[in-house]
Amino acid sequence: MSQTLPPETDAHSDGAFDAYAIQQKWQARWSEADPFRAGGAGDTRPRKYVLGMFPYPSGDLHMGHAESYAYVDIVARFWRHRGYNVLNPIGWDSFGLPAENAAIQRGADPREWTYANIAQHKKSFREYGSSYDWSRILHTSDPEYYRWNQWLFQALYERGLAYRKESPVNWCPNDQTVLANEQVVDGHCERCGAEVVKKKLTQWYFKITDYADRLLDDLNQLEGFWPQKVIRMQRNWIGRSVGADIEFEIEGRDERVTVFSTRPDTLHGATFFVVAPDSDLAAELVAGADPDVRMRFQDYLDQVQKQSEIERQSTDRPKTGVFLGRWAVNPINGERLPVWAADYVLADYGHGAVMAVPAHDQRDLDFARAFDLPVKVVVDTTAPITGAIPVIELDEHGVPIDPGADEASLDEIDPAKTGIALTDDGRMINSGSLDGLSKRHAIARITEQLEAAGVGRAAKSYRLRDWLISRQRFWGTPIPMIHTEDGRIVPVPEDQLPLVLPDAQNLDLAPKGTSPLGGATEWMQTVDPETGEPALRDPDTMDTFVDSSWYFLRFLDPSDPERAFDPREADKWAPVDSYIGGVEHAILHLLYARFITKVLFDMGLVEFTEPFSSLINQGMVLLDGSKMSKSKGNLVEFEASMMDPGADVVRTAIAFAGPVEDDINWEDVSTTGAAKFLARAWRVAKDVTSEPDVVWAEGDAALRRVTHRLLADAPGLVEQTKFNVLVARLMELVNATRKAIDTGAGPADPAVREAAESTAMMLDLFAPHTAEEMWEILGYEPFVGLATWRQPDPTLLVDESVTAVVQIDGKVRATLTVPARIDAAELERLAREDSRITRSLGDREIVRVIVRAPKVVSFSTR
Ligand code: ANZ
């Protein structure tokens, strides 16, 4: 950024508003003075931490960023104006596949490519006028940052929260890497769209499932502060089911097999038993079976393994399966249940096996009907249950309608005949001591019975899986572990951290299923810290979601060489007060950050359990109905738009385009409208002829009222993220001021100055360069961005009164004095209740009412 200021003449001497010249002038001043640094230890103002989700440096910024970071800046600037010490930092999520893939395609070093993009981003953010604290920049791909990822990994390892296991994982055949469940969208790789397959591999996991209950329960704290949709998505993702674990004996097997059921009350209705074909249990059970069964099972397994997860879970597919020739024993009544393998049971949910109750579970019923297995009803869903108050309906003669009259008998709704499982509540039948109980009581009773017999217990099951964090890629944080010759896995000693990535130059980065780091022969060699014997490093790198799970804490001092963050600083600033970003992170990033925060809490390093006190999700920016992207060729270039129409215009037009959470169609974004508005605001400031020390109270009362009403309403509008409404109100204020200058009180009136100054302060949220320029023209030292908003004068907020006329059939029958801002319903009510009107109306019937608030109410009668 050049330090020489453009000549003053460019900005405003020729009378035309030159957005670009103003922009350059103020950016130079900001670069020089760095006015938006957060206050340090001596700053006694209350604090606010405002944060935008940090960007990937995978190309230049685009209009989606323009939207998100405009909102971030609105919120940050707002709190500064309200007298807060605001922390608003920026950093880069600079490890990861996009950078690496692009680097492979261009044969460039991912490091060079990444940092060149970051430099471009920085320039763009400066050009956008974002009010960052530029002293706190971080890049996750710097060893100074990822050293603390390695610390975090080892801390989790010490607490038993990082572990290695072999299991079927999601494998992207295109990117040649494993993916977390969260990165598989409808069976496809979130990044490249390739269909994901299952592969058995040994990988590192973080034990997020240990925190499932807290992650779920703490969502209650966020109600009202996070978008409802995100809370719902997180709840579903964690997916807690409550029920019981029940142990079944399998004839000829020593160990019992456990199943999870949400309906243990239906245990007497179990008629067969199903295991997931791709589970270890299925393989074991079939091992001793006769060759014919083994062959049929193997064929079936081959078929199943070709299917994607979605195919397996879709309910409208014909049911398939193989009888394994084995028998399970119902622990409650000793009944023998045939054991089947069927693909509708998943290996990695619950225990990978189910007791099948076809009368009361639709999937089981479909299966039973396909293979002619018995169906036994154990819940009479036609029987009323206690607690439900019967609603007695009366017929037209006032006679109670027999509640049972149109209800089917149990025989008529027999699932074996209708094909419809009975899933409603009812009374237990055919269930021994449970008979007569409702579902809730039966669940409690059977759980007790199972516990007493030592064959079951109350249990919960979650959809959430442990977080698979190892990646077979180069551009990430090396996993700080050592594999010794005798098979131990030990942490890299602390004094050897950071474990820095080797040079990419001599490495083959192309995906091939194993980590490229494995090819860095020298780098891989190390010694066993205990014995001094040769040992190998771990060749995998961490999922970049580890990097972003705690980065908001690193901003508190990104150069701290001693620790990841200082708990005392965390105490002062964190959690983040306003977190702003796209809803695409509703699950992945936010869930991981919530998890790591809870771990840090348990380690005694932070005193809060949720990282982001409030969350704002912006919609997407669309062009021709779809998301802007390079590949679609529907990009509005960010860089070019900073020149023309300029940063302030883009920011204001975006803020004005609609509610924050809605998608924005670029076709509907009026940059010309925004440009005209900014020019109008700037001209108002230029026309003011009074001096800064005029006495406000002497100004034009009507204009003062408009100004003060907006000063009073603006904070609420910002806090409710109604940015578009605030821009509209600022437009009104500018218009009212213009009118006062041209045809009212005139340019010297104190109210005109007051309106112009207030406009500059509030406009700073949207168009900071224009606002600074106005502030200077109005005779003040920079920076308006640091000025405190004027308090509204309460005496000016009292509603003005106007006279409304009330007509009956075209004749004025009364006049009312009403508040100028009265709404139509209230005005009509006052008119109807007025005694002059009720008298004139007599018993005439009103057939039509026209209300034009606040001036007219007109009744037509018959
Ligand atoms: C018997 C039963 C009877 C069930 C009944 C339901 C209704 P949610 O609610 O999604 O947690 N189940 C358990 N493990 C499974 C697996 N690995 N693959 C497929 N299905 C599995 O579902 C829990 C229910 O899904 C469990 O309760 C079990 O069927 C089935 F009238 O047990 B239930």
PDB file of N, CA and C and ligand atoms in Angstrom, residues 239-242 259-266 276 344-357 359-364 422-423 461-462, ligand 1:
ATOM      1  N   GLY A 239     -27.478 -37.028  17.019  1.00  0.00           N
ATOM      2  CA  GLY A 239     -28.478 -38.091  16.934  1.00  0.00           C
ATOM      3  C   GLY A 239     -28.514 -39.050  18.112  1.00  0.00           C
ATOM      4  N   ARG A 240     -28.918 -38.550  19.252  1.00  0.00           N
ATOM      5  CA  ARG A 240     -28.975 -39.428  20.425  1.00  0.00           C
ATOM      6  C   ARG A 240     -30.275 -40.219  20.432  1.00  0.00           C
ATOM      7  N   SER A 241     -30.190 -41.545  20.573  1.00  0.00           N
ATOM      8  CA  SER A 241     -31.372 -42.373  20.765  1.00  0.00           C
ATOM      9  C   SER A 241     -31.275 -43.018  22.129  1.00  0.00           C
ATOM     10  N   VAL A 242     -32.412 -43.088  22.798  1.00  0.00           N
ATOM     11  CA  VAL A 242     -32.423 -43.639  24.146  1.00  0.00           C
ATOM     12  C   VAL A 242     -33.172 -44.963  24.129  1.00  0.00           C
ATOM     13  N   VAL A 259     -27.489 -56.139  21.350  1.00  0.00           N
ATOM     14  CA  VAL A 259     -28.148 -55.284  20.363  1.00  0.00           C
ATOM     15  C   VAL A 259     -28.636 -54.023  21.081  1.00  0.00           C
ATOM     16  N   PHE A 260     -28.718 -52.945  20.312  1.00  0.00           N
ATOM     17  CA  PHE A 260     -29.300 -51.725  20.872  1.00  0.00           C
ATOM     18  C   PHE A 260     -30.719 -51.586  20.330  1.00  0.00           C
ATOM     19  N   SER A 261     -31.659 -51.273  21.223  1.00  0.00           N
ATOM     20  CA  SER A 261     -33.039 -51.068  20.770  1.00  0.00           C
ATOM     21  C   SER A 261     -33.660 -49.869  21.454  1.00  0.00           C
ATOM     22  N   THR A 262     -34.383 -49.079  20.653  1.00  0.00           N
ATOM     23  CA  THR A 262     -35.129 -47.971  21.244  1.00  0.00           C
ATOM     24  C   THR A 262     -36.483 -48.464  21.763  1.00  0.00           C
ATOM     25  N   ARG A 263     -36.810 -49.716  21.428  1.00  0.00           N
ATOM     26  CA  ARG A 263     -38.107 -50.271  21.849  1.00  0.00           C
ATOM     27  C   ARG A 263     -37.938 -51.604  22.581  1.00  0.00           C
ATOM     28  N   PRO A 264     -37.215 -51.579  23.719  1.00  0.00           N
ATOM     29  CA  PRO A 264     -37.061 -52.848  24.443  1.00  0.00           C
ATOM     30  C   PRO A 264     -38.405 -53.405  24.907  1.00  0.00           C
ATOM     31  N   ASP A 265     -39.410 -52.537  24.979  1.00  0.00           N
ATOM     32  CA  ASP A 265     -40.752 -52.986  25.368  1.00  0.00           C
ATOM     33  C   ASP A 265     -41.289 -54.052  24.416  1.00  0.00           C
ATOM     34  N   THR A 266     -40.779 -54.093  23.192  1.00  0.00           N
ATOM     35  CA  THR A 266     -41.316 -55.036  22.196  1.00  0.00           C
ATOM     36  C   THR A 266     -40.532 -56.346  22.157  1.00  0.00           C
ATOM     37  N   ALA A 276     -25.349 -57.125  10.602  1.00  0.00           N
ATOM     38  CA  ALA A 276     -24.851 -56.437   9.407  1.00  0.00           C
ATOM     39  C   ALA A 276     -23.919 -57.384   8.661  1.00  0.00           C
ATOM     40  N   TYR A 344     -29.827 -53.925   5.538  1.00  0.00           N
ATOM     41  CA  TYR A 344     -30.456 -52.758   6.168  1.00  0.00           C
ATOM     42  C   TYR A 344     -29.933 -52.539   7.584  1.00  0.00           C
ATOM     43  N   VAL A 345     -29.205 -53.496   8.090  1.00  0.00           N
ATOM     44  CA  VAL A 345     -28.535 -53.288   9.374  1.00  0.00           C
ATOM     45  C   VAL A 345     -27.106 -52.852   9.089  1.00  0.00           C
ATOM     46  N   LEU A 346     -26.718 -51.752   9.720  1.00  0.00           N
ATOM     47  CA  LEU A 346     -25.406 -51.151   9.451  1.00  0.00           C
ATOM     48  C   LEU A 346     -24.378 -51.607  10.481  1.00  0.00           C
ATOM     49  N   ALA A 347     -23.166 -51.846   9.995  1.00  0.00           N
ATOM     50  CA  ALA A 347     -22.121 -52.371  10.879  1.00  0.00           C
ATOM     51  C   ALA A 347     -21.724 -51.364  11.952  1.00  0.00           C
ATOM     52  N   ASP A 348     -21.793 -50.084  11.608  1.00  0.00           N
ATOM     53  CA  ASP A 348     -21.237 -49.115  12.564  1.00  0.00           C
ATOM     54  C   ASP A 348     -22.292 -48.286  13.283  1.00  0.00           C
ATOM     55  N   TYR A 349     -23.495 -48.834  13.422  1.00  0.00           N
ATOM     56  CA  TYR A 349     -24.471 -48.156  14.283  1.00  0.00           C
ATOM     57  C   TYR A 349     -24.854 -49.111  15.399  1.00  0.00           C
ATOM     58  N   GLY A 350     -25.097 -48.572  16.592  1.00  0.00           N
ATOM     59  CA  GLY A 350     -25.421 -49.436  17.733  1.00  0.00           C
ATOM     60  C   GLY A 350     -24.338 -50.491  17.854  1.00  0.00           C
ATOM     61  N   HIS A 351     -24.730 -51.780  17.794  1.00  0.00           N
ATOM     62  CA  HIS A 351     -23.721 -52.848  17.856  1.00  0.00           C
ATOM     63  C   HIS A 351     -23.676 -53.636  16.560  1.00  0.00           C
ATOM     64  N   GLY A 352     -24.292 -53.115  15.506  1.00  0.00           N
ATOM     65  CA  GLY A 352     -24.229 -53.809  14.216  1.00  0.00           C
ATOM     66  C   GLY A 352     -25.132 -55.031  14.138  1.00  0.00           C
ATOM     67  N   ALA A 353     -26.043 -55.136  15.107  1.00  0.00           N
ATOM     68  CA  ALA A 353     -26.986 -56.267  15.099  1.00  0.00           C
ATOM     69  C   ALA A 353     -28.309 -55.789  15.683  1.00  0.00           C
ATOM     70  N   VAL A 354     -29.423 -56.380  15.256  1.00  0.00           N
ATOM     71  CA  VAL A 354     -30.722 -55.980  15.816  1.00  0.00           C
ATOM     72  C   VAL A 354     -31.587 -57.188  16.144  1.00  0.00           C
ATOM     73  N   MET A 355     -32.450 -56.972  17.137  1.00  0.00           N
ATOM     74  CA  MET A 355     -33.541 -57.926  17.326  1.00  0.00           C
ATOM     75  C   MET A 355     -34.651 -57.401  16.420  1.00  0.00           C
ATOM     76  N   ALA A 356     -35.195 -58.248  15.607  1.00  0.00           N
ATOM     77  CA  ALA A 356     -36.185 -57.768  14.652  1.00  0.00           C
ATOM     78  C   ALA A 356     -37.587 -57.993  15.194  1.00  0.00           C
ATOM     79  N   VAL A 357     -38.371 -56.906  15.211  1.00  0.00           N
ATOM     80  CA  VAL A 357     -39.744 -56.956  15.719  1.00  0.00           C
ATOM     81  C   VAL A 357     -40.657 -56.498  14.585  1.00  0.00           C
ATOM     82  N   ALA A 359     -43.739 -56.684  13.771  1.00  0.00           N
ATOM     83  CA  ALA A 359     -45.063 -56.091  13.970  1.00  0.00           C
ATOM     84  C   ALA A 359     -44.959 -54.591  14.239  1.00  0.00           C
ATOM     85  N   HIS A 360     -43.808 -54.143  14.766  1.00  0.00           N
ATOM     86  CA  HIS A 360     -43.719 -52.764  15.226  1.00  0.00           C
ATOM     87  C   HIS A 360     -42.572 -51.961  14.620  1.00  0.00           C
ATOM     88  N   ASP A 361     -41.886 -52.543  13.666  1.00  0.00           N
ATOM     89  CA  ASP A 361     -40.822 -51.807  12.990  1.00  0.00           C
ATOM     90  C   ASP A 361     -40.966 -52.055  11.483  1.00  0.00           C
ATOM     91  N   GLN A 362     -41.059 -50.974  10.722  1.00  0.00           N
ATOM     92  CA  GLN A 362     -41.389 -51.115   9.305  1.00  0.00           C
ATOM     93  C   GLN A 362     -40.313 -51.879   8.519  1.00  0.00           C
ATOM     94  N   ARG A 363     -39.045 -51.585   8.824  1.00  0.00           N
ATOM     95  CA  ARG A 363     -37.979 -52.270   8.070  1.00  0.00           C
ATOM     96  C   ARG A 363     -38.011 -53.769   8.337  1.00  0.00           C
ATOM     97  N   ASP A 364     -38.217 -54.100   9.627  1.00  0.00           N
ATOM     98  CA  ASP A 364     -38.291 -55.515  10.000  1.00  0.00           C
ATOM     99  C   ASP A 364     -39.508 -56.174   9.344  1.00  0.00           C
ATOM    100  N   LEU A 422     -47.107 -51.350  13.301  1.00  0.00           N
ATOM    101  CA  LEU A 422     -47.826 -50.570  14.313  1.00  0.00           C
ATOM    102  C   LEU A 422     -46.800 -49.892  15.207  1.00  0.00           C
ATOM    103  N   THR A 423     -46.570 -48.615  14.928  1.00  0.00           N
ATOM    104  CA  THR A 423     -45.503 -47.929  15.661  1.00  0.00           C
ATOM    105  C   THR A 423     -46.041 -47.018  16.763  1.00  0.00           C
ATOM    106  N   SER A 461     -27.616 -44.499  22.240  1.00  0.00           N
ATOM    107  CA  SER A 461     -26.810 -44.704  21.044  1.00  0.00           C
ATOM    108  C   SER A 461     -26.777 -43.391  20.285  1.00  0.00           C
ATOM    109  N   TYR A 462     -25.676 -43.163  19.602  1.00  0.00           N
ATOM    110  CA  TYR A 462     -25.499 -41.885  18.911  1.00  0.00           C
ATOM    111  C   TYR A 462     -25.210 -42.123  17.442  1.00  0.00           C
TER     112      TYR A 462
HETATM  113  C1  ANZ B   1     -36.136 -53.314  18.107  1.00  0.00           C
HETATM  114  C2  ANZ B   1     -37.184 -52.413  17.637  1.00  0.00           C
HETATM  115  C3  ANZ B   1     -38.552 -52.545  17.694  1.00  0.00           C
HETATM  116  C4  ANZ B   1     -36.645 -51.234  17.143  1.00  0.00           C
HETATM  117  C5  ANZ B   1     -39.345 -51.540  17.224  1.00  0.00           C
HETATM  118  C6  ANZ B   1     -37.383 -50.213  16.660  1.00  0.00           C
HETATM  119  C7  ANZ B   1     -38.755 -50.366  16.703  1.00  0.00           C
HETATM  120  P1  ANZ B   1     -32.672 -45.005  15.988  1.00  0.00           P
HETATM  121  O1  ANZ B   1     -33.957 -44.471  16.486  1.00  0.00           O
HETATM  122  O2  ANZ B   1     -32.265 -44.532  14.662  1.00  0.00           O
HETATM  123  O3  ANZ B   1     -31.562 -44.956  17.021  1.00  0.00           O
HETATM  124  N1  ANZ B   1     -31.111 -50.651  14.935  1.00  0.00           N
HETATM  125  C8  ANZ B   1     -30.229 -50.774  15.938  1.00  0.00           C
HETATM  126  N2  ANZ B   1     -28.982 -50.922  15.459  1.00  0.00           N
HETATM  127  C9  ANZ B   1     -29.090 -50.863  14.112  1.00  0.00           C
HETATM  128  C10 ANZ B   1     -28.158 -50.956  13.059  1.00  0.00           C
HETATM  129  N3  ANZ B   1     -26.856 -51.169  13.295  1.00  0.00           N
HETATM  130  N4  ANZ B   1     -28.600 -50.842  11.795  1.00  0.00           N
HETATM  131  C11 ANZ B   1     -29.909 -50.648  11.535  1.00  0.00           C
HETATM  132  N5  ANZ B   1     -30.826 -50.571  12.504  1.00  0.00           N
HETATM  133  C12 ANZ B   1     -30.437 -50.671  13.785  1.00  0.00           C
HETATM  134  O4  ANZ B   1     -32.928 -46.581  15.719  1.00  0.00           O
HETATM  135  C13 ANZ B   1     -32.751 -47.534  16.725  1.00  0.00           C
HETATM  136  C14 ANZ B   1     -33.455 -48.777  16.233  1.00  0.00           C
HETATM  137  O5  ANZ B   1     -32.868 -49.137  14.975  1.00  0.00           O
HETATM  138  C15 ANZ B   1     -33.258 -49.927  17.172  1.00  0.00           C
HETATM  139  O6  ANZ B   1     -34.458 -50.213  17.892  1.00  0.00           O
HETATM  140  C16 ANZ B   1     -33.123 -51.103  16.232  1.00  0.00           C
HETATM  141  O7  ANZ B   1     -34.439 -51.545  16.024  1.00  0.00           O
HETATM  142  C17 ANZ B   1     -32.562 -50.504  14.982  1.00  0.00           C
HETATM  143  F1  ANZ B   1     -40.657 -51.671  17.251  1.00  0.00           F
HETATM  144  O8  ANZ B   1     -34.938 -52.542  18.094  1.00  0.00           O
HETATM  145  B1  ANZ B   1     -35.139 -51.351  17.263  1.00  0.00           B
END
